[in-house]
Structures are given as structure tokens and as C-alpha cells.
mmCIF file of C-alpha atoms in Angstrom:
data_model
loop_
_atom_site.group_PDB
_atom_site.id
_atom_site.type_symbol
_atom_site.label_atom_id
_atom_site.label_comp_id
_atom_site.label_asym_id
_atom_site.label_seq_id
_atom_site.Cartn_x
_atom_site.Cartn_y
_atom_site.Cartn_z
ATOM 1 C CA UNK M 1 -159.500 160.143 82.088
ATOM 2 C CA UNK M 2 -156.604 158.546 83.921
ATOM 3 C CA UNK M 3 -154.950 156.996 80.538
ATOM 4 C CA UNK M 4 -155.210 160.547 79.034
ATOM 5 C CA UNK M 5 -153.289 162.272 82.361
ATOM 6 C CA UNK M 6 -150.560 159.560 81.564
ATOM 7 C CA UNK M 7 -150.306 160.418 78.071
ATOM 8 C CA UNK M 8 -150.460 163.739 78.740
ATOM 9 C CA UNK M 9 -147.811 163.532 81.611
ATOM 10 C CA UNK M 10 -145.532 161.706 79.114
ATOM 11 C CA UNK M 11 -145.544 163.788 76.181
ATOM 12 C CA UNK M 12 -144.268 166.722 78.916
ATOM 13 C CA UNK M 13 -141.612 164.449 79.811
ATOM 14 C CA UNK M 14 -140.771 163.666 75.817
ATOM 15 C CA UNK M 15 -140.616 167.139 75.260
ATOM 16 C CA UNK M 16 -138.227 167.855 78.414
ATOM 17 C CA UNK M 17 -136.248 165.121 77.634
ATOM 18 C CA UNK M 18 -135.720 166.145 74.051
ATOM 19 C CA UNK M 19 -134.607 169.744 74.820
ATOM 20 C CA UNK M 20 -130.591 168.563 75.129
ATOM 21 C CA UNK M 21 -131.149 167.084 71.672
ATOM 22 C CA UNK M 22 -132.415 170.495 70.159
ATOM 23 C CA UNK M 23 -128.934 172.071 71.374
ATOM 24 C CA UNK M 24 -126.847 169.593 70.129
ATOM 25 C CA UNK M 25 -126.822 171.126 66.422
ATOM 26 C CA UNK M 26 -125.646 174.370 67.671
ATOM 27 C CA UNK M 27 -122.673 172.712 69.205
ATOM 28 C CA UNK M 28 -119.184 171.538 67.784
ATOM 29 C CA UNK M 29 -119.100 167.873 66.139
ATOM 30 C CA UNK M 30 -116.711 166.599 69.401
ATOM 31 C CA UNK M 31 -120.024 167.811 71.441
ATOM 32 C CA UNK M 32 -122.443 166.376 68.837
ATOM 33 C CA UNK M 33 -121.607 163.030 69.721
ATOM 34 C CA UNK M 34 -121.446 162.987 73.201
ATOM 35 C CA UNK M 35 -124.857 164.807 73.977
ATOM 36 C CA UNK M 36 -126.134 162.477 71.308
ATOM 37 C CA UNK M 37 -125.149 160.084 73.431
ATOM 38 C CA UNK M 38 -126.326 161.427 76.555
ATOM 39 C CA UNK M 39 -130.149 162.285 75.201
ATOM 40 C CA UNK M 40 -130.046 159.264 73.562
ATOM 41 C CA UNK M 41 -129.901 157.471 77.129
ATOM 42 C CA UNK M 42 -132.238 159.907 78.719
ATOM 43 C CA UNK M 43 -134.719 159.708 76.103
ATOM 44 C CA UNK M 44 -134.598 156.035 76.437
ATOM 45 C CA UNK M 45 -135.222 156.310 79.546
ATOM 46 C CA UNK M 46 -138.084 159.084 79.641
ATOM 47 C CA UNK M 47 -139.614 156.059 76.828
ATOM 48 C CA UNK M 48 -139.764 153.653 79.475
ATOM 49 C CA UNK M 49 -141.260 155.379 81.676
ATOM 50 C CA UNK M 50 -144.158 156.570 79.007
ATOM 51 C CA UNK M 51 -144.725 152.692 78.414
ATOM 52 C CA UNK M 52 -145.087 151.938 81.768
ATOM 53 C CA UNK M 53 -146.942 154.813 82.524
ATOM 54 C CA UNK M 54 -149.376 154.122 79.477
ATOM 55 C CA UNK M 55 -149.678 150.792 80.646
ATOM 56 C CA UNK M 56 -150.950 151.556 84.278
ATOM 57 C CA UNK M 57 -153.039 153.793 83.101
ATOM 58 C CA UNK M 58 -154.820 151.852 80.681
ATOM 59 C CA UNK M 59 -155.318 148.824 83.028
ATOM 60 C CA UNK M 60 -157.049 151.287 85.700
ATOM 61 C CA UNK M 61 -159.596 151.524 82.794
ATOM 62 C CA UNK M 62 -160.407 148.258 82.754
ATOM 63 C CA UNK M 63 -159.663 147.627 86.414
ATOM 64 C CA UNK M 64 -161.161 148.543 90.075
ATOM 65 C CA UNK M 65 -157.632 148.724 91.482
ATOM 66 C CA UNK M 66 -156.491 152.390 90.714
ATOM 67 C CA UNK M 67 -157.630 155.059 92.640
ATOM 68 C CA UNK M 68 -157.397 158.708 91.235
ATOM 69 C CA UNK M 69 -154.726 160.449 93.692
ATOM 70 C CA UNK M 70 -156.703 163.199 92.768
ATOM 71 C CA UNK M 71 -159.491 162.027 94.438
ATOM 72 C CA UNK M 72 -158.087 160.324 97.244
ATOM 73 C CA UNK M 73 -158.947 162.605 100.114
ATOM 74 C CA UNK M 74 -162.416 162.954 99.003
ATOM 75 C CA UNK M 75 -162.306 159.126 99.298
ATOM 76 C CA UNK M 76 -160.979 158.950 102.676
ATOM 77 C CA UNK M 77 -163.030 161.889 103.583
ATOM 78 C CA UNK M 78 -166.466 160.095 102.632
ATOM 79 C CA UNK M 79 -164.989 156.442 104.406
ATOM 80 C CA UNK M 80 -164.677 158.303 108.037
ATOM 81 C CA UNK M 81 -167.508 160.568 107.210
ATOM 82 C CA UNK M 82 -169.619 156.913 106.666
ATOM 83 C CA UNK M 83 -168.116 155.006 109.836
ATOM 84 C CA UNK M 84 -169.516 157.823 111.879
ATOM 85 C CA UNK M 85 -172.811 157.460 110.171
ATOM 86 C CA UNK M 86 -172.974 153.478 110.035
ATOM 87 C CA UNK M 87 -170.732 152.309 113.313
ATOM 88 C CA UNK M 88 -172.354 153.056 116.686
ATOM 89 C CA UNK M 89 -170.535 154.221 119.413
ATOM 90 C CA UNK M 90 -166.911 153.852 118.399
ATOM 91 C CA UNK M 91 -166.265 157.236 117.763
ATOM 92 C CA UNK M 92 -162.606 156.848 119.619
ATOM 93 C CA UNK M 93 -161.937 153.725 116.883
ATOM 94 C CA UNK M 94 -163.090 155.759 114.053
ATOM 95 C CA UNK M 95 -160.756 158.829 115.350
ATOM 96 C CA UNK M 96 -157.722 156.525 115.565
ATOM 97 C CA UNK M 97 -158.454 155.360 111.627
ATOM 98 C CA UNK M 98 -159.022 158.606 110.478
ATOM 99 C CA UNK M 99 -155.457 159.362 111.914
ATOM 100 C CA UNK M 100 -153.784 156.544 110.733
ATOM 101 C CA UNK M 101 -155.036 157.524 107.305
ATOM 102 C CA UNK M 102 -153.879 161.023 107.655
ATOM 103 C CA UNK M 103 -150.472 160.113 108.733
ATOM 104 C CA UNK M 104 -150.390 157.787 105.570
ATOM 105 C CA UNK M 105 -151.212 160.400 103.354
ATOM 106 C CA UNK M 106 -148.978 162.662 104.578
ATOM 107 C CA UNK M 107 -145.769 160.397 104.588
ATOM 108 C CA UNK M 108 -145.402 161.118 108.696
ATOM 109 C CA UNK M 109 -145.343 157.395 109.303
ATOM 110 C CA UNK M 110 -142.246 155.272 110.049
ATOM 111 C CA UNK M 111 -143.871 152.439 108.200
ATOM 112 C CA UNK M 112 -143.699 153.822 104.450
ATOM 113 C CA UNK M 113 -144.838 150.469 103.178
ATOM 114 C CA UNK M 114 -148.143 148.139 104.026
ATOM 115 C CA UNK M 115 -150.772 149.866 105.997
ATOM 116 C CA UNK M 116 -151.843 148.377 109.484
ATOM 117 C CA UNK M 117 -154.804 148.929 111.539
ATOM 118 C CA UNK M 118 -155.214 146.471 114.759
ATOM 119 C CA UNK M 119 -158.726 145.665 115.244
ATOM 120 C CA UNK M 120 -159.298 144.485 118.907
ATOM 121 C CA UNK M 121 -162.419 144.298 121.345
ATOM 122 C CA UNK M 122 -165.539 142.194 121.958
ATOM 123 C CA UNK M 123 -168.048 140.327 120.130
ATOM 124 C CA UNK M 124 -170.273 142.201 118.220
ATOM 125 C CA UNK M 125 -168.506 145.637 118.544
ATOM 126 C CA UNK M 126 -168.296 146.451 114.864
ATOM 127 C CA UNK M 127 -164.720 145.665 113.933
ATOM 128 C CA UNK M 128 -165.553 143.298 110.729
ATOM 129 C CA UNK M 129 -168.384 145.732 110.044
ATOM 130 C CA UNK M 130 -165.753 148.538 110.161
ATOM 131 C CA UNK M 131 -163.616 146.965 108.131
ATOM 132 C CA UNK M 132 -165.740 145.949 105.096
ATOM 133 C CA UNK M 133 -167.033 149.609 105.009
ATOM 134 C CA UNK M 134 -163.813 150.849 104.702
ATOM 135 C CA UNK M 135 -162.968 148.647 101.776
ATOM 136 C CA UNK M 136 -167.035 149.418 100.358
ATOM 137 C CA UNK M 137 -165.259 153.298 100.229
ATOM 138 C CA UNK M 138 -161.771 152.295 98.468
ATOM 139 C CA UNK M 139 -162.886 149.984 95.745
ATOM 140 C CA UNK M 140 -165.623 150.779 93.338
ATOM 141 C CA UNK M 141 -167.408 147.111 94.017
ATOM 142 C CA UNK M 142 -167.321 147.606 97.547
ATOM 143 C CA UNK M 143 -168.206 144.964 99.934
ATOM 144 C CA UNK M 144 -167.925 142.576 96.855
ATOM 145 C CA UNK M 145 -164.523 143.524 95.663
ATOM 146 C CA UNK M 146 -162.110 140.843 94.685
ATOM 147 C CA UNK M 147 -159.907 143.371 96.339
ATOM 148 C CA UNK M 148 -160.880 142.784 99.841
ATOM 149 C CA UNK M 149 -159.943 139.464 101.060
ATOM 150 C CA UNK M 150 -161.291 138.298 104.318
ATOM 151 C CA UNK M 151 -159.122 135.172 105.445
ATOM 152 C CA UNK M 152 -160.416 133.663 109.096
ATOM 153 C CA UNK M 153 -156.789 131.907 110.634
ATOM 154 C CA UNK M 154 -159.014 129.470 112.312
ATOM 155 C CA UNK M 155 -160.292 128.373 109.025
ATOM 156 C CA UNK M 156 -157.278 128.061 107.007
ATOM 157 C CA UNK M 157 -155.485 125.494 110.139
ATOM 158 C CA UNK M 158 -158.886 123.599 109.845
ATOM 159 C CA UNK M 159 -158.896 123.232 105.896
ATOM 160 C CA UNK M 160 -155.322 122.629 106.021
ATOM 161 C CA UNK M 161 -155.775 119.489 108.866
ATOM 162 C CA UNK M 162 -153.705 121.763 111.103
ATOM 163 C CA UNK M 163 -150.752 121.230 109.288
ATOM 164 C CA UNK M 164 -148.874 124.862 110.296
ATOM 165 C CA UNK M 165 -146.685 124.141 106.931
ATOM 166 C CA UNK M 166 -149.548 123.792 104.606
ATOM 167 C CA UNK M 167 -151.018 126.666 106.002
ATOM 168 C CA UNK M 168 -148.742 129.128 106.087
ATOM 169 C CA UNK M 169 -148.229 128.397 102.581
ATOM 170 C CA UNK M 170 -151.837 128.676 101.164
ATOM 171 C CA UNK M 171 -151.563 132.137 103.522
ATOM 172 C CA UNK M 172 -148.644 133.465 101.515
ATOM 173 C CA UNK M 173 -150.058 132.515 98.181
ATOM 174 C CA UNK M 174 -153.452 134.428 98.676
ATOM 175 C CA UNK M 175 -151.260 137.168 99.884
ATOM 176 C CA UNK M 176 -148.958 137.353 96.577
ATOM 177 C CA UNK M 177 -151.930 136.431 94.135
ATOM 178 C CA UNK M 178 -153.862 139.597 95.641
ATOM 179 C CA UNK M 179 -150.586 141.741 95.507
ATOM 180 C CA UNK M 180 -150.366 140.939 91.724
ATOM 181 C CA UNK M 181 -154.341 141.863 91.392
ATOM 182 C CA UNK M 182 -153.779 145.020 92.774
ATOM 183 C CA UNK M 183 -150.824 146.803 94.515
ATOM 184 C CA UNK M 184 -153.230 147.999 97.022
ATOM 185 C CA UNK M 185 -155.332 145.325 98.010
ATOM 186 C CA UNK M 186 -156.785 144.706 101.439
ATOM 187 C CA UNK M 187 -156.297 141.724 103.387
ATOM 188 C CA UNK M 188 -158.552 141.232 106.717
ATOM 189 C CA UNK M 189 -156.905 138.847 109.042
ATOM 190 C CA UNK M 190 -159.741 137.189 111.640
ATOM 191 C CA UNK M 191 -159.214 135.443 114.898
ATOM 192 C CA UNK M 192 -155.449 135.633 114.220
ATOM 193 C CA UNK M 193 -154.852 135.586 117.970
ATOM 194 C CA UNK M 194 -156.113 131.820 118.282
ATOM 195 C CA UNK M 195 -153.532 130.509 115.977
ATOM 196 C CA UNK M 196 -149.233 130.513 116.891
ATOM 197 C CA UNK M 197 -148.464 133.582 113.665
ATOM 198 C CA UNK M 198 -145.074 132.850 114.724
ATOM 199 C CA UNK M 199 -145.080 129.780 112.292
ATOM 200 C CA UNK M 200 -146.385 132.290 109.669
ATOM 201 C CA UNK M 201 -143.315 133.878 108.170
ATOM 202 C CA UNK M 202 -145.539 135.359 105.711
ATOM 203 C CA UNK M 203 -145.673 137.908 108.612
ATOM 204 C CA UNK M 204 -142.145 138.790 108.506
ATOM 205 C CA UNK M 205 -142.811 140.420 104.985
ATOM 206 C CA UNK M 206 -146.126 142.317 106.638
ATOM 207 C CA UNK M 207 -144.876 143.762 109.523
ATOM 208 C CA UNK M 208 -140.765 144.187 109.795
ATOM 209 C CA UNK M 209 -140.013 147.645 107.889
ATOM 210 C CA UNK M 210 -136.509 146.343 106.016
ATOM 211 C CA UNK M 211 -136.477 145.709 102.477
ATOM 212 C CA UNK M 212 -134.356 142.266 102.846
ATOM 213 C CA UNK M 213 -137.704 140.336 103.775
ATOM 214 C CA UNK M 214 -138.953 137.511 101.165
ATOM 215 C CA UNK M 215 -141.400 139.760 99.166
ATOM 216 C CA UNK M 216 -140.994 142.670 100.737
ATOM 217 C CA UNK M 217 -141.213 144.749 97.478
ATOM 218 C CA UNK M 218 -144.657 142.748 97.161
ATOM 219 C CA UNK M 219 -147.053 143.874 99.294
ATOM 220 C CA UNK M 220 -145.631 147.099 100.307
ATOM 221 C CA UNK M 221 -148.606 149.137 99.587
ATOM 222 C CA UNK M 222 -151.397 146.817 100.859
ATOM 223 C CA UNK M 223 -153.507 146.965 103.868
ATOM 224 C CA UNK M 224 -153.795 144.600 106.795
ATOM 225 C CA UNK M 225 -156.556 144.630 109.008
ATOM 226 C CA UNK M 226 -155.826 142.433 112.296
ATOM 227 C CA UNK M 227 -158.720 141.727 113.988
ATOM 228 C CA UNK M 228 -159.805 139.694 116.997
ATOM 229 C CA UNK M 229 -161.081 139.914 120.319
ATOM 230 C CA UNK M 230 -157.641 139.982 122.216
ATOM 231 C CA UNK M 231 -157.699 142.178 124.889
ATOM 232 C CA UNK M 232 -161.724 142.814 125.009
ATOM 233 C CA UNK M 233 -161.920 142.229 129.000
ATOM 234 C CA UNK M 234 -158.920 145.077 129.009
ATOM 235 C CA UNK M 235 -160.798 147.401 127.079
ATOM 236 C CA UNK M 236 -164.258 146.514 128.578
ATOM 237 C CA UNK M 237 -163.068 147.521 132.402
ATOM 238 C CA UNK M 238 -160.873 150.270 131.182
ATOM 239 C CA UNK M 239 -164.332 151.897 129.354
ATOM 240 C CA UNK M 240 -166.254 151.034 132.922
ATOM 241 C CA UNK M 241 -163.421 152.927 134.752
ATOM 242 C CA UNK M 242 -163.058 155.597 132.386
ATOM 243 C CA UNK M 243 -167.410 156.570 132.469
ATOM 244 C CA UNK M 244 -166.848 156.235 136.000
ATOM 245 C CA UNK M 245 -164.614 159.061 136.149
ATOM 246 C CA UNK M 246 -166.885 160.850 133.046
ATOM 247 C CA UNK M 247 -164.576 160.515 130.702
ATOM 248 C CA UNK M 248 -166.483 160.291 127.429
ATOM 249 C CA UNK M 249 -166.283 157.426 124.737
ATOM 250 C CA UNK M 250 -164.198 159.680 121.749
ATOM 251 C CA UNK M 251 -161.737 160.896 124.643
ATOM 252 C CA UNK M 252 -160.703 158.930 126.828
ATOM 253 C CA UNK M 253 -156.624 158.784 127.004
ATOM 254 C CA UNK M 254 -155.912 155.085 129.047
ATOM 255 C CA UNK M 255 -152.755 154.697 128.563
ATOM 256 C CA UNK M 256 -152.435 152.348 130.664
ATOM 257 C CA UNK M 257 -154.917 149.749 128.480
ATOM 258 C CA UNK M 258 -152.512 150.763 125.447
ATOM 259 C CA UNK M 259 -149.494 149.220 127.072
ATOM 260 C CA UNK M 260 -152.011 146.385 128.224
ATOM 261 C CA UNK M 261 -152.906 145.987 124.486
ATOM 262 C CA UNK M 262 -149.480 146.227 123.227
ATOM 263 C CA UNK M 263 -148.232 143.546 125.632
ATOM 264 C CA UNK M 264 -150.936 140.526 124.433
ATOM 265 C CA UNK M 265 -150.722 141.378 121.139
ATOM 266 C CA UNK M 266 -146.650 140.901 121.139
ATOM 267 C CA UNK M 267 -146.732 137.773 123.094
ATOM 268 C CA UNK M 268 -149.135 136.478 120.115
ATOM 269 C CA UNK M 269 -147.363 138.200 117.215
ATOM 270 C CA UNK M 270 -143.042 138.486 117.450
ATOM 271 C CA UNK M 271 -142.901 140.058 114.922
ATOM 272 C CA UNK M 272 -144.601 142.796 116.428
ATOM 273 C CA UNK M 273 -142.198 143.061 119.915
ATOM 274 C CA UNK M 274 -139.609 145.762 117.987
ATOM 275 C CA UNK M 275 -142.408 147.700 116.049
ATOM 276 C CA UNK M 276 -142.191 151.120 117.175
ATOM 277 C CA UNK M 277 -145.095 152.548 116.867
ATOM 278 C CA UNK M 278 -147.392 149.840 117.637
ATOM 279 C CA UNK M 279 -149.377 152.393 120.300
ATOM 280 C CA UNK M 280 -150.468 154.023 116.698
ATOM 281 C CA UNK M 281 -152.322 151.205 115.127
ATOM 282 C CA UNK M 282 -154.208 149.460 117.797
ATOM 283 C CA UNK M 283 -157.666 150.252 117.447
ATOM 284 C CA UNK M 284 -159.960 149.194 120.967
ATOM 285 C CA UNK M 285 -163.542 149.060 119.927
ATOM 286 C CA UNK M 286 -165.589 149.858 123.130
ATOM 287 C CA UNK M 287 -168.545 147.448 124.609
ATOM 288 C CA UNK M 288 -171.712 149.062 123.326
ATOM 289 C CA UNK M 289 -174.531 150.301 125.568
ATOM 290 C CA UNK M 290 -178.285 150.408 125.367
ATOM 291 C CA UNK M 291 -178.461 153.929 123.467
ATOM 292 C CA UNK M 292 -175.978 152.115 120.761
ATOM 293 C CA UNK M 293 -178.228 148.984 120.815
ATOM 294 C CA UNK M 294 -181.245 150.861 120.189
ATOM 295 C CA UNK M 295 -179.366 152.890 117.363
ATOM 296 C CA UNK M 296 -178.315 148.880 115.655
ATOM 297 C CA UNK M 297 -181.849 148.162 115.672
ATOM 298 C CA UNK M 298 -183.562 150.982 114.079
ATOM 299 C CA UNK M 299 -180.947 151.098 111.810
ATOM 300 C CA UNK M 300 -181.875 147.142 110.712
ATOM 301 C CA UNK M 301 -185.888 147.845 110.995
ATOM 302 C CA UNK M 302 -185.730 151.215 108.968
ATOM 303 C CA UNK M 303 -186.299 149.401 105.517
ATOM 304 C CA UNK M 304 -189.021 146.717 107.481
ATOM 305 C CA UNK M 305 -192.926 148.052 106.326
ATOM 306 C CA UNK M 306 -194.262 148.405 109.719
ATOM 307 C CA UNK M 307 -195.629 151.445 111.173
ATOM 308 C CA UNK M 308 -193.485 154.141 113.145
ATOM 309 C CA UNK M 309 -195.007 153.344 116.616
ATOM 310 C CA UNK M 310 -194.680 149.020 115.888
ATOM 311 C CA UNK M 311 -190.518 150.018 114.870
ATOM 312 C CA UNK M 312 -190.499 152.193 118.512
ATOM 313 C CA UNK M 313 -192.145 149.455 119.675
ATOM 314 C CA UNK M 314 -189.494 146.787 118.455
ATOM 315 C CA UNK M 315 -186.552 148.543 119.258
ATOM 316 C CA UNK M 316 -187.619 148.720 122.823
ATOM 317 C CA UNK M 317 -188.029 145.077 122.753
ATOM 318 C CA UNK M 318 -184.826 144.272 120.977
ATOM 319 C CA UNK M 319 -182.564 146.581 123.896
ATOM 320 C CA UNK M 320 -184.668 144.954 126.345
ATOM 321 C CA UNK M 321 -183.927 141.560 125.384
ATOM 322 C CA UNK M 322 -180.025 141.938 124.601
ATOM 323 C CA UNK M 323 -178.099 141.296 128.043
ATOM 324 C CA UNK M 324 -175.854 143.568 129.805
ATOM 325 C CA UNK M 325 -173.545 143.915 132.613
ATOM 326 C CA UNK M 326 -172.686 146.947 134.946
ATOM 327 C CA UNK M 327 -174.165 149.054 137.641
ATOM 328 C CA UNK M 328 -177.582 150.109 136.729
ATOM 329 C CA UNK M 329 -176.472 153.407 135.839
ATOM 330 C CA UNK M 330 -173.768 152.231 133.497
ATOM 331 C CA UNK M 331 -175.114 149.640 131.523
ATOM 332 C CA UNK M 332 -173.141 148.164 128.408
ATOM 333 C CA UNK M 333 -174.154 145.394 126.588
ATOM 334 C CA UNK M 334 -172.627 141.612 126.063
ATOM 335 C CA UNK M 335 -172.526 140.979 122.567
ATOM 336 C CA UNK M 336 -173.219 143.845 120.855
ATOM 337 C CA UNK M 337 -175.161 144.724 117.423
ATOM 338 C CA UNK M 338 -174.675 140.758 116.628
ATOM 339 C CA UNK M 339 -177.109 139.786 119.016
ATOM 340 C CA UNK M 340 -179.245 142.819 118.018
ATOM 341 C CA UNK M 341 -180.066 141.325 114.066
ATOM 342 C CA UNK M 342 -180.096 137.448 115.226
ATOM 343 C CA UNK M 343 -182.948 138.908 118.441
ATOM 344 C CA UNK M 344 -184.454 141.102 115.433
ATOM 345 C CA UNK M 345 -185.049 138.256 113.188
ATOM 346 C CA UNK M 346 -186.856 135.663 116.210
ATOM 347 C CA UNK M 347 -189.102 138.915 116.659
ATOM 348 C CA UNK M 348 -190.222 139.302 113.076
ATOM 349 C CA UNK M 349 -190.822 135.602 112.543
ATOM 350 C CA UNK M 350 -193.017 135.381 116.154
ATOM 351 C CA UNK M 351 -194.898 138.353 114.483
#
């Protein structure tokens, strides 16, 4: 389908191109050669574009890269609608992505190249989770994708004997070899705030918006997904404060634990200290409480053969057993769903 749109598109262009060329035998021979000229150039041109067209096209067919503009907002429209279903109370994380997307798509962001999103909160809280949904929704092979490349910092300073050089090198590799895969790969960056990024200068490429940054041109139209739990004692008392004054999870405007945010997350990343609209991309994931526990766990038991009473009675057991801190009328958990499958599966083996 998508080679045939190209060709199609192409052979419009052809004939558009070629119209100058059809008037030329009306005209005068001085005028002859000069149009020739001219049409000549433009249809050489309007030829290179077929090719490349033709040639995008046909490795979409073969390739999980392309997505069908034409069927991009159903796309994002099934990836938020999904979140909701599948990430427990973070509806005020899943509000913020569904307007970062929107802002993307509509060409309203400063940042017309790479695609941000700044994961931050505790343990537990869903941000990975979030994050591999969202590439299960833009790649046809989902979780599994080749596309969607999940790189812990920690990890690549460990395999690299610390060696900041070495490192940042094997970071900017993985970076370019995805962004020759596929234009729009994603790239999930974990624990990022335990390492100095200021000895990445792979980073300069992600995050500064001018063209004259080594590759640049690149990874323009990637995503990055920060995430890490800088901040999480922030966002933890800011939710306390903000049920105390019953403000709801999807609502609640602290702009005070933006600025907060903003602040820790420059000191770790430079990069990030003349990036305008940094307030737009961080993403707090809220501490869970019991209701959300007990949503993790029936979720996890709803495939488990066991009766409907034993799964009422297991969920019960698994929110009683995850701890929490609070008063007792404002309960949120420690660790989050996490805890909730690694409680689940000591159950099921006692039984």
C-alpha cells in the first residue's frame, strides 16, 4: 500500500513537472532552448525525488520502521487510550504524554527535532512500564522491537570499567546504528541521573535545538525517554500535600514541584539549563496507593486458574502485605506495582 501511494504520488509530480515541456513546442526556437533547459533541470529533479521516494517506500514493506501518516493519530490515539487501561493511577503522567504528542503532531513545539519525555518518580511507579507500552503501540513488534532500545547508564560505566571515554563512545554508536535502522527509533535512557551526562557529548546532539551539533541531522526525529527516580521524594510530598488539600491525582497544578524538578534535573544534565521548555516534558509519576495496588494485582492474577473468591482473596493479601507510609487516611504505597508481582509470586509458590 505505502510503495503504491509513492508511485502514485510520483507519477503526479512527473506529470506536473512535464507540463513546461508540453509548451515548449508552441514557443519560438530562442524559447525552445531555454525552457528545455529549465524542464530539463526540474524534471531531473522531480526524478530524484521519485527514486527516493520509491525507495522509502519499498523498504517500509519490508521494514517495521515506517508508520502510515495516515494512520498516525489512530496510533497515538490507541497508545494513550492503552496507558489509561494498563498504568494505574498516573492519569496526570499519561495527560502530560498525550500532550506532548499532540504538540508534536501539530508542529506547536519549539523542539522540531528529537522527541523528549522526562520520566521521573519512585520505584515501582510505572515509568519503564509506560515506556515499553508506548513503543508496543509505535512499532508493529512491540515490546520486542529492534526499534526500542533500552540502555541502563549504570550498566554501560560498569561494562566499560568506568572509563567515561569508552562509554560515551559505545553510547553514541548505539545511538547512530539505531538512527540508521530507523529515523524514528526510540531510545530509553535508565538511571541516567547516577552517572556525570556531562561527559556524554552524545547529549549535545539530543537535547540543544541548533543544527551545528555533531549529528544533529541524525537523530532528529527519534525519541528519548529519560527516566529515573530523581526527584521522587519531591513528587511524593507534593502528592501528600496536594490530597491534603483534595486536589485529585489528574489535576493537580504544583508548580512549585515543577521548578523543584527542573532544578535537579539541570544540575545533573547542562545541557538541559537553557532548554526552554523543559516545564513541558517532565513527566512526575505519583506514589501509588492501596486502590492502585489492588488494581496491579488483579491485573497479574486475571490469567491465574483460581476461583473468583481465592483472586479477591489474594489481592487482599497482596495490598496487605505491600508497605506504605502516610496518615491512615492517606495511605500510598513504597514501592509500587514492583513489589506487587515479586509478593504475588512468594504467594503462589506457598500455595
Amino acid at each position: 500500500m505505502k510503495a503504491s501511494n509513492a508511485l502514485q504520488r510520483c507519477v503526479v509530480i512527473m506529470v506536473l513537472m512535464s507540463y513546461p515541456l508540453q509548451q515548449i513546442h508552441a514557443s519560438v526556437d530562442f524559447a525552445i532552448s531555454r525552457w528545455a533547459l529549465v524542464t530539463g533541470a526540474i524534471l531531473f529533479s522531480g526524478l530524484n525525488v521519485c527514486i527516493k521516494m520509491a525507495i522509502d517506500s519499498m523498504t517500509c514493506l519490508s521494514h517495521e520502521c515506517c508508520i502510515d501518516r495516515s494512520q498516525q493519530t489512530d496510533v497515538m490515539k490507541d497508545m494513550i487510550k492503552s496507558l489509561r487501561s494498563n498504568v494505574f493511577g498516573q492519569e496526570l503522567a499519561i495527560q502530560k504524554i498525550d500532550n506532548i504528542i499532540r504538540r508534536y503532531q501539530k508542529g506547536q513545539d519549539r523542539i522540531r527535532n528529537s522527541k523528549m519525555f522526562l520520566f521521573v518518580g519512585d520505584i515501582g511507579t510505572g515509568k519503564t512500564y509506560t515506556a515499553s507500552l508506548m513503543g508496543h503501540h509505535l512499532f508493529p513488534h512491540g515490546q520486542v522491537s529492534q526499534l526500542i532500545v533500552f540502555i541502563d547508564m549504570i550498566s554501560i560505566l560498569d561494562d566499560n570499567n568506568n572509563d567515561y571515554h569508552r562509554a560515551n563512545q559505545w553510547l553514541t554508536d548505539r545511538i547512530l546504528q539505531l538512527s540508521q535502522l530507523c529515523y524514528a527509533g526510540v531510545v530509553v535512557l535508565e538511571r541516567w541521573n547516577e552517572v556525570s551526562l556531562s561527559q556524554f557529548n552524545i547529549f549535545d546532539a539530543i537535547i540543544k535545538d541548533t543544527t551545528d551539533q555533531p549529528n544533529r541531522m541524525k537523530i532528529r526525529r527519534m525519541t528519548f525517554i529519560f527516566i529515573s527516580t530523581l526527584g521522587s521524594q519531591e513528587i511524593n510530598n507534593a502528592t501528600i500535600a496536594a490530597y491534603k488539600n483534595r486536589l485529585t491525582r489528574g489535576t493537580f497544578p504544583d508548580r512549585k514541584l515543577y521548578y523543584k524538578l527542573a532544578q535537579l534535573i539541570r544540575d545533573k544534565i547542562p545541557q538541559f539549563i537553557n532548554f526552554d521548555n523543559l516545564f513541558d516534558i517532565i513527566i512526575p509519576f505519583l506514589p501509588l496507593q492501596r486502590e492502585h495496588i489492588k488494581q496491579c494485582a488483579t491485573k497479574a492474577i486475571s490469567t491465574i486458574d483460581l476461583s473468583q473468591q481465592m483472586k479477591m482473596n489474594l489481592t487482599e493479601t497482596v495490598a496487605n502485605s505491600v508497605s506504605y507510609y502516610g496518615s491512615d487516611e492517606l495511605l500510598f504505597a513504597k514501592w509500587g506495582c514492583k513489589r506487587v508481582y515479586d509478593i504475588l509470586s512468594t504467594a503462589l509458590q506457598f500455595d
